[in-house]
Amino acid sequence: MLGSSSGLLPAPPLAKNSKRAIRYKRCTAKETPVRLPSGGSKKLLYHSRFCFPLRISYNDRVRHGFAISAVLTDDSTMTTVGDDMENIGLLSIDPDMKEALRNLRLDIKNLDLIEKKEALSTVSGPLQLRKHRLSGTSMDGMAPTTGWKRMNLVFGVLKYQILVEIQQFPHNSRVKFRFMQGNGVWVDRIPAWIKYATVDPASFGAPYDGVYWDPPTSERYEFKFPRPPKPNAPRIYEAHVGMSSSEPRVNSYREFADNVLPRIRANNYNTVQLMAVIEHSYYASFGYHVTNFFAVSSRSGNPEDLKYLIDKAHSLGLCVLMDVVHSHASNNVTDGLNGFDIGQSAQESYFHTGDRGYHNLWDSRLFNYANWEVLRFLLSNLRWWLEEFKFDGFRFDGVTSMLYHHHGINMAFTGDYHEYFSEATDVDAVVYLMLANHLIHNILPDATVIAEDVSGMPGLGRPVSEGGVGFDYRLAMAIPDKWTDDLKNKGDLEWSMNEISWSLTNRRYTEKCIAYAESHDQSIVGDKTIAFILMDKEMYSGMSCLTEAPPIVDRGIALHKMIHFITMALGGEGYLNFMGNEFGHPEWIDFPREGNGWSYDMCRRQWNLVDMEHLRYKFMNAFDGAMNLLDEKYSFLASTKQIVSSTNEEEKVIVFERGDLVFVFNFHPENTYDGYKVGCDLPGKYRVALDSDALEFGGHGRVGHDVDHFTSPEGMPGPRTCVVYGRVEEKEESDDYNDEMSLNEFLAADGIAKQEDAEEVAGQAKVGKPPLVDGDGSGLNKTENFEVEDIGDDASDD
């Protein structure tokens, strides 16, 4: 985190339009033993493994060593947290949370302890369903017949009938689910646990059919490659398989695996985050209105095709995360969960009844996380994707909506703890997320789990073992808002270096963030990508290298590189980019819908633009690969050393250190600085490690890469450029000099982004040099400085 001699820490991320920030004192984390009662019921147990110090009832049947043994209460009354909070591990890191938690009133009367019914580590609904294989006489001794056949089966709290079409219920049979509603009417539905669902593509608005998916061994995909090691810092490529084709159509899992994954690896990403994998009947929902939680989206292929994609990613050294939606569900009745009666307590479905069960802005249903069957369903869902498909983790969508009864609507979070811990907090949802993270990391200790949360709830990114919610990272969602505001509403000289630096470093101590300048949210109709904001219509006429770049394009490419790079280098402990934005894709995304005549024209990625050698898109793509390679070589994202030494408003310069690298960003549209001195923590010789102004990145080549920079006891780049300097040991000079220079030469060869060369280039691009030793980032006072040469001639603002 940001080093500071005063010990003050950054506040939580601020939501858009927030006006106030707060600071926290640094404390040392420590483990606190769990205090168990001596026996009997109605005793108090304050468990260090939970975010909230809950008043609970102790049950001798609970295994003491199990991490969720303090979730249950038999007390049906509202309870108030007491004064004894010493055993909440999170409070030893941030004691300022104590007062906010003290008056939190919690009602957890409906939370049933999962461990009493089945071990959390073995929650496996789909696996248990396999015991009831639909194969002839396997159920109730009923012989197979042609046509529809009713079969009674008891599962969970339900008694239902399965209706199966086609003799002997073979693989690929259509399946229906029949149950009686509260009014006595029998209805046919797709089973909630269905693993595959299809629709007639020739019939608009046709209902989905459940499909019994159990291919023979000869047709079942077998994984060939092990999972890659968990990266120290994820460099994430966010992708949507369906819209990844260069043609206006839905792309397939196998085409994505063969054509797009090599591009991702060639640009030195180590993680792929897949959107819209879970079945959703409305394509334009971007995958966020899920209808069938255990089913692979059939538009892009079948379950075996998705396994091929994930295995191919693993073979390239790419981890694969799923964008999972457990915050809400599709409102559809015919092909979704809406309308199922599961007969649990007073709740009549998977969802809350009344207004609490609907999200008005999203037109979707909201889960009842206090219902044991709902917990079982959702936890089983996570295990299904981890084990059956070998995903390496999840990005949880809509976490802010889950955490609060107000769902974050019309809320400008300021950092006040009472905004996070009050009666507005949905404790049922918080406990579900803790259970989910506990389960995921029990099944796959190396899993990466990311929360999409704009509120900045304290403890969200800390382990369950010390009272946190358990996420590994949260998305730094305020950063793209800052860039959008500056780009749309301020002239270049009005940009504040202090505000930019603050926005990028404004995150909670010890809670990791994934930084991004733009994701899919900034790419859809109604918004613009950074490249589109910067260059607009010039992207269609001024991108040819055969003519001189117009001022707008020159400015646009320069700032595109700088914005993405400073966001990566200073904004978090990981980085994310959405598919196509690495090369400044000129189009937004627009899914087929009534408003555009159901067109696929804007639901694609124009890979041909980056493959054409005479177009300037290749420069942004090359720099994207080089900055990822810089982290692969130096591991600066995983370093705890982060020191901002200068934010000069007049000169528009930001200087900071991350790991053992010194970063110098000059945002001034005109000024070049000669002999500019910058601070550094370690004395010695420095050389250029990456330069955005290099010719191969579309720059002007104003930086000499064969110049050594030496520190001195005392103590810039040209306009719109950024330069990174790496310290060089004398003994490394003869051996490593070519490696140092290769970062700027990376991706300069002809055809680098072409599909046929990508896998070979990916292998060649790996440097494999271990990171240098991190500093502790404990102070801002510099004892050493070095002088940076004059970089560039004057450039005028457009």
PDB file of C-alpha atoms in Angstrom, residues 532-677:
ATOM      1  CA  PHE A 532     -13.488   6.685 -28.451  1.00  0.00           C
ATOM      2  CA  ILE A 533     -13.641   9.631 -26.054  1.00  0.00           C
ATOM      3  CA  LEU A 534     -10.122  10.669 -27.043  1.00  0.00           C
ATOM      4  CA  MET A 535     -10.296  10.243 -30.823  1.00  0.00           C
ATOM      5  CA  ASP A 536     -13.982   9.854 -31.774  1.00  0.00           C
ATOM      6  CA  LYS A 537     -14.533  10.020 -35.551  1.00  0.00           C
ATOM      7  CA  GLU A 538     -10.774  10.354 -36.196  1.00  0.00           C
ATOM      8  CA  MET A 539     -10.519   6.629 -35.414  1.00  0.00           C
ATOM      9  CA  TYR A 540     -12.156   5.979 -38.763  1.00  0.00           C
ATOM     10  CA  SER A 541      -9.990   8.318 -40.841  1.00  0.00           C
ATOM     11  CA  GLY A 542      -6.735   9.138 -39.037  1.00  0.00           C
ATOM     12  CA  MET A 543      -5.324   5.764 -38.000  1.00  0.00           C
ATOM     13  CA  SER A 544      -3.208   5.031 -41.081  1.00  0.00           C
ATOM     14  CA  CYS A 545       0.555   4.981 -40.578  1.00  0.00           C
ATOM     15  CA  LEU A 546       0.953   5.976 -44.239  1.00  0.00           C
ATOM     16  CA  THR A 547       0.091   9.573 -43.385  1.00  0.00           C
ATOM     17  CA  GLU A 548       1.100  11.876 -40.533  1.00  0.00           C
ATOM     18  CA  ALA A 549      -1.051  11.399 -37.447  1.00  0.00           C
ATOM     19  CA  PRO A 550      -3.618  14.149 -36.869  1.00  0.00           C
ATOM     20  CA  PRO A 551      -3.087  16.005 -33.548  1.00  0.00           C
ATOM     21  CA  ILE A 552      -6.198  14.362 -32.073  1.00  0.00           C
ATOM     22  CA  VAL A 553      -4.900  10.891 -32.875  1.00  0.00           C
ATOM     23  CA  ASP A 554      -1.390  11.680 -31.636  1.00  0.00           C
ATOM     24  CA  ARG A 555      -2.830  12.955 -28.356  1.00  0.00           C
ATOM     25  CA  GLY A 556      -5.312  10.086 -28.152  1.00  0.00           C
ATOM     26  CA  ILE A 557      -2.791   7.259 -28.553  1.00  0.00           C
ATOM     27  CA  ALA A 558      -0.388   8.924 -26.095  1.00  0.00           C
ATOM     28  CA  LEU A 559      -3.017   9.377 -23.373  1.00  0.00           C
ATOM     29  CA  HIS A 560      -4.561   5.958 -24.017  1.00  0.00           C
ATOM     30  CA  LYS A 561      -1.212   4.354 -23.178  1.00  0.00           C
ATOM     31  CA  MET A 562      -0.591   6.582 -20.156  1.00  0.00           C
ATOM     32  CA  ILE A 563      -4.050   6.184 -18.633  1.00  0.00           C
ATOM     33  CA  HIS A 564      -4.004   2.404 -18.817  1.00  0.00           C
ATOM     34  CA  PHE A 565      -0.434   2.157 -17.600  1.00  0.00           C
ATOM     35  CA  ILE A 566      -0.684   4.461 -14.573  1.00  0.00           C
ATOM     36  CA  THR A 567      -3.925   2.727 -13.620  1.00  0.00           C
ATOM     37  CA  MET A 568      -2.149  -0.611 -13.725  1.00  0.00           C
ATOM     38  CA  ALA A 569       1.013   0.561 -11.975  1.00  0.00           C
ATOM     39  CA  LEU A 570      -0.540   2.603  -9.162  1.00  0.00           C
ATOM     40  CA  GLY A 571      -4.195   1.590  -8.887  1.00  0.00           C
ATOM     41  CA  GLY A 572      -4.132  -1.820  -7.222  1.00  0.00           C
ATOM     42  CA  GLU A 573      -2.606  -5.233  -6.714  1.00  0.00           C
ATOM     43  CA  GLY A 574      -4.004  -6.567  -9.984  1.00  0.00           C
ATOM     44  CA  TYR A 575      -5.144  -5.188 -13.340  1.00  0.00           C
ATOM     45  CA  LEU A 576      -8.098  -5.755 -15.663  1.00  0.00           C
ATOM     46  CA  ASN A 577      -8.787  -4.886 -19.279  1.00  0.00           C
ATOM     47  CA  PHE A 578     -11.871  -5.616 -21.359  1.00  0.00           C
ATOM     48  CA  MET A 579     -11.579  -7.434 -24.671  1.00  0.00           C
ATOM     49  CA  GLY A 580     -10.537  -5.101 -27.486  1.00  0.00           C
ATOM     50  CA  ASN A 581      -9.716  -2.077 -25.343  1.00  0.00           C
ATOM     51  CA  GLU A 582      -6.043  -3.059 -25.345  1.00  0.00           C
ATOM     52  CA  PHE A 583      -5.846  -1.791 -28.929  1.00  0.00           C
ATOM     53  CA  GLY A 584      -8.447   0.973 -28.678  1.00  0.00           C
ATOM     54  CA  HIS A 585     -11.376  -0.788 -30.348  1.00  0.00           C
ATOM     55  CA  PRO A 586     -13.312   1.904 -32.242  1.00  0.00           C
ATOM     56  CA  GLU A 587     -16.817   0.586 -31.592  1.00  0.00           C
ATOM     57  CA  TRP A 588     -18.988   0.303 -28.531  1.00  0.00           C
ATOM     58  CA  ILE A 589     -20.981  -2.847 -27.828  1.00  0.00           C
ATOM     59  CA  ASP A 590     -24.622  -3.138 -28.744  1.00  0.00           C
ATOM     60  CA  PHE A 591     -26.312  -6.505 -28.373  1.00  0.00           C
ATOM     61  CA  PRO A 592     -29.167  -7.547 -30.664  1.00  0.00           C
ATOM     62  CA  ARG A 593     -32.338  -5.920 -29.377  1.00  0.00           C
ATOM     63  CA  GLU A 594     -35.567  -4.433 -30.606  1.00  0.00           C
ATOM     64  CA  GLY A 595     -34.062  -0.924 -30.665  1.00  0.00           C
ATOM     65  CA  ASN A 596     -31.417  -1.856 -33.266  1.00  0.00           C
ATOM     66  CA  GLY A 597     -33.495  -4.274 -35.309  1.00  0.00           C
ATOM     67  CA  TRP A 598     -31.950  -7.308 -33.595  1.00  0.00           C
ATOM     68  CA  SER A 599     -28.628  -6.601 -35.264  1.00  0.00           C
ATOM     69  CA  TYR A 600     -25.272  -8.279 -34.443  1.00  0.00           C
ATOM     70  CA  ASP A 601     -23.252  -5.604 -36.269  1.00  0.00           C
ATOM     71  CA  MET A 602     -22.003  -3.991 -33.046  1.00  0.00           C
ATOM     72  CA  CYS A 603     -21.679  -7.232 -31.104  1.00  0.00           C
ATOM     73  CA  ARG A 604     -18.254  -8.273 -32.316  1.00  0.00           C
ATOM     74  CA  ARG A 605     -14.533  -7.385 -32.060  1.00  0.00           C
ATOM     75  CA  GLN A 606     -12.640  -6.172 -35.136  1.00  0.00           C
ATOM     76  CA  TRP A 607      -9.391  -8.090 -34.710  1.00  0.00           C
ATOM     77  CA  ASN A 608      -8.466  -7.231 -38.292  1.00  0.00           C
ATOM     78  CA  LEU A 609      -7.730  -3.663 -37.204  1.00  0.00           C
ATOM     79  CA  VAL A 610      -4.878  -4.667 -34.927  1.00  0.00           C
ATOM     80  CA  ASP A 611      -3.593  -7.216 -37.452  1.00  0.00           C
ATOM     81  CA  MET A 612      -3.154  -4.626 -40.214  1.00  0.00           C
ATOM     82  CA  GLU A 613       0.434  -3.384 -40.158  1.00  0.00           C
ATOM     83  CA  HIS A 614      -0.423  -0.009 -41.655  1.00  0.00           C
ATOM     84  CA  LEU A 615      -2.915   0.926 -38.906  1.00  0.00           C
ATOM     85  CA  ARG A 616      -2.000   2.621 -35.632  1.00  0.00           C
ATOM     86  CA  TYR A 617      -4.131   0.269 -33.511  1.00  0.00           C
ATOM     87  CA  LYS A 618      -1.085  -2.011 -33.375  1.00  0.00           C
ATOM     88  CA  PHE A 619       0.809   0.569 -31.300  1.00  0.00           C
ATOM     89  CA  MET A 620      -1.674   0.543 -28.422  1.00  0.00           C
ATOM     90  CA  ASN A 621      -1.802  -3.241 -28.549  1.00  0.00           C
ATOM     91  CA  ALA A 622       2.007  -3.477 -28.463  1.00  0.00           C
ATOM     92  CA  PHE A 623       2.241  -1.200 -25.439  1.00  0.00           C
ATOM     93  CA  ASP A 624      -0.438  -3.216 -23.650  1.00  0.00           C
ATOM     94  CA  GLY A 625       1.643  -6.365 -24.087  1.00  0.00           C
ATOM     95  CA  ALA A 626       4.816  -4.583 -22.993  1.00  0.00           C
ATOM     96  CA  MET A 627       3.390  -3.202 -19.759  1.00  0.00           C
ATOM     97  CA  ASN A 628       2.092  -6.678 -18.871  1.00  0.00           C
ATOM     98  CA  LEU A 629       5.518  -8.090 -19.645  1.00  0.00           C
ATOM     99  CA  LEU A 630       7.083  -5.478 -17.374  1.00  0.00           C
ATOM    100  CA  ASP A 631       5.067  -6.859 -14.464  1.00  0.00           C
ATOM    101  CA  GLU A 632       5.845 -10.423 -15.495  1.00  0.00           C
ATOM    102  CA  LYS A 633       9.533  -9.553 -15.265  1.00  0.00           C
ATOM    103  CA  TYR A 634       9.611  -7.306 -12.183  1.00  0.00           C
ATOM    104  CA  SER A 635       6.441  -8.348 -10.260  1.00  0.00           C
ATOM    105  CA  PHE A 636       5.774  -4.753  -9.236  1.00  0.00           C
ATOM    106  CA  LEU A 637       2.005  -5.344  -8.852  1.00  0.00           C
ATOM    107  CA  ALA A 638       2.618  -7.878  -6.092  1.00  0.00           C
ATOM    108  CA  SER A 639       5.085  -5.627  -4.280  1.00  0.00           C
ATOM    109  CA  THR A 640       4.039  -3.993  -1.013  1.00  0.00           C
ATOM    110  CA  LYS A 641       6.359  -1.094  -1.755  1.00  0.00           C
ATOM    111  CA  GLN A 642       4.386   1.794  -3.239  1.00  0.00           C
ATOM    112  CA  ILE A 643       5.607   5.339  -2.719  1.00  0.00           C
ATOM    113  CA  VAL A 644       4.304   8.446  -4.477  1.00  0.00           C
ATOM    114  CA  SER A 645       7.158  10.949  -4.230  1.00  0.00           C
ATOM    115  CA  SER A 646       5.861  13.778  -6.425  1.00  0.00           C
ATOM    116  CA  THR A 647       2.545  15.107  -7.768  1.00  0.00           C
ATOM    117  CA  ASN A 648       3.452  18.418  -9.358  1.00  0.00           C
ATOM    118  CA  GLU A 649       0.374  20.365 -10.444  1.00  0.00           C
ATOM    119  CA  GLU A 650       2.227  23.037 -12.398  1.00  0.00           C
ATOM    120  CA  GLU A 651       4.493  20.666 -14.278  1.00  0.00           C
ATOM    121  CA  LYS A 652       1.754  17.974 -14.546  1.00  0.00           C
ATOM    122  CA  VAL A 653       4.183  15.267 -13.446  1.00  0.00           C
ATOM    123  CA  ILE A 654       3.597  12.245 -11.209  1.00  0.00           C
ATOM    124  CA  VAL A 655       6.574  10.260  -9.910  1.00  0.00           C
ATOM    125  CA  PHE A 656       6.267   7.099  -7.851  1.00  0.00           C
ATOM    126  CA  GLU A 657       8.042   3.874  -7.015  1.00  0.00           C
ATOM    127  CA  ARG A 658       6.461   0.436  -7.179  1.00  0.00           C
ATOM    128  CA  GLY A 659       8.643  -2.452  -6.217  1.00  0.00           C
ATOM    129  CA  ASP A 660      12.142  -1.670  -7.547  1.00  0.00           C
ATOM    130  CA  LEU A 661      10.947   0.455 -10.457  1.00  0.00           C
ATOM    131  CA  VAL A 662      10.704   4.236 -10.716  1.00  0.00           C
ATOM    132  CA  PHE A 663       7.746   5.527 -12.775  1.00  0.00           C
ATOM    133  CA  VAL A 664       7.708   9.034 -14.256  1.00  0.00           C
ATOM    134  CA  PHE A 665       4.495  10.308 -15.915  1.00  0.00           C
ATOM    135  CA  ASN A 666       4.385  13.675 -17.650  1.00  0.00           C
ATOM    136  CA  PHE A 667       0.761  14.606 -18.441  1.00  0.00           C
ATOM    137  CA  HIS A 668       1.664  18.105 -19.621  1.00  0.00           C
ATOM    138  CA  PRO A 669       0.469  18.661 -23.221  1.00  0.00           C
ATOM    139  CA  GLU A 670       3.479  20.837 -24.181  1.00  0.00           C
ATOM    140  CA  ASN A 671       6.356  20.888 -21.717  1.00  0.00           C
ATOM    141  CA  THR A 672       9.574  18.914 -22.020  1.00  0.00           C
ATOM    142  CA  TYR A 673      11.828  18.793 -18.960  1.00  0.00           C
ATOM    143  CA  ASP A 674      15.610  18.715 -19.195  1.00  0.00           C
ATOM    144  CA  GLY A 675      17.722  17.398 -16.323  1.00  0.00           C
ATOM    145  CA  TYR A 676      14.687  16.753 -14.146  1.00  0.00           C
ATOM    146  CA  LYS A 677      15.593  15.112 -10.827  1.00  0.00           C
TER     147      LYS A 677
END
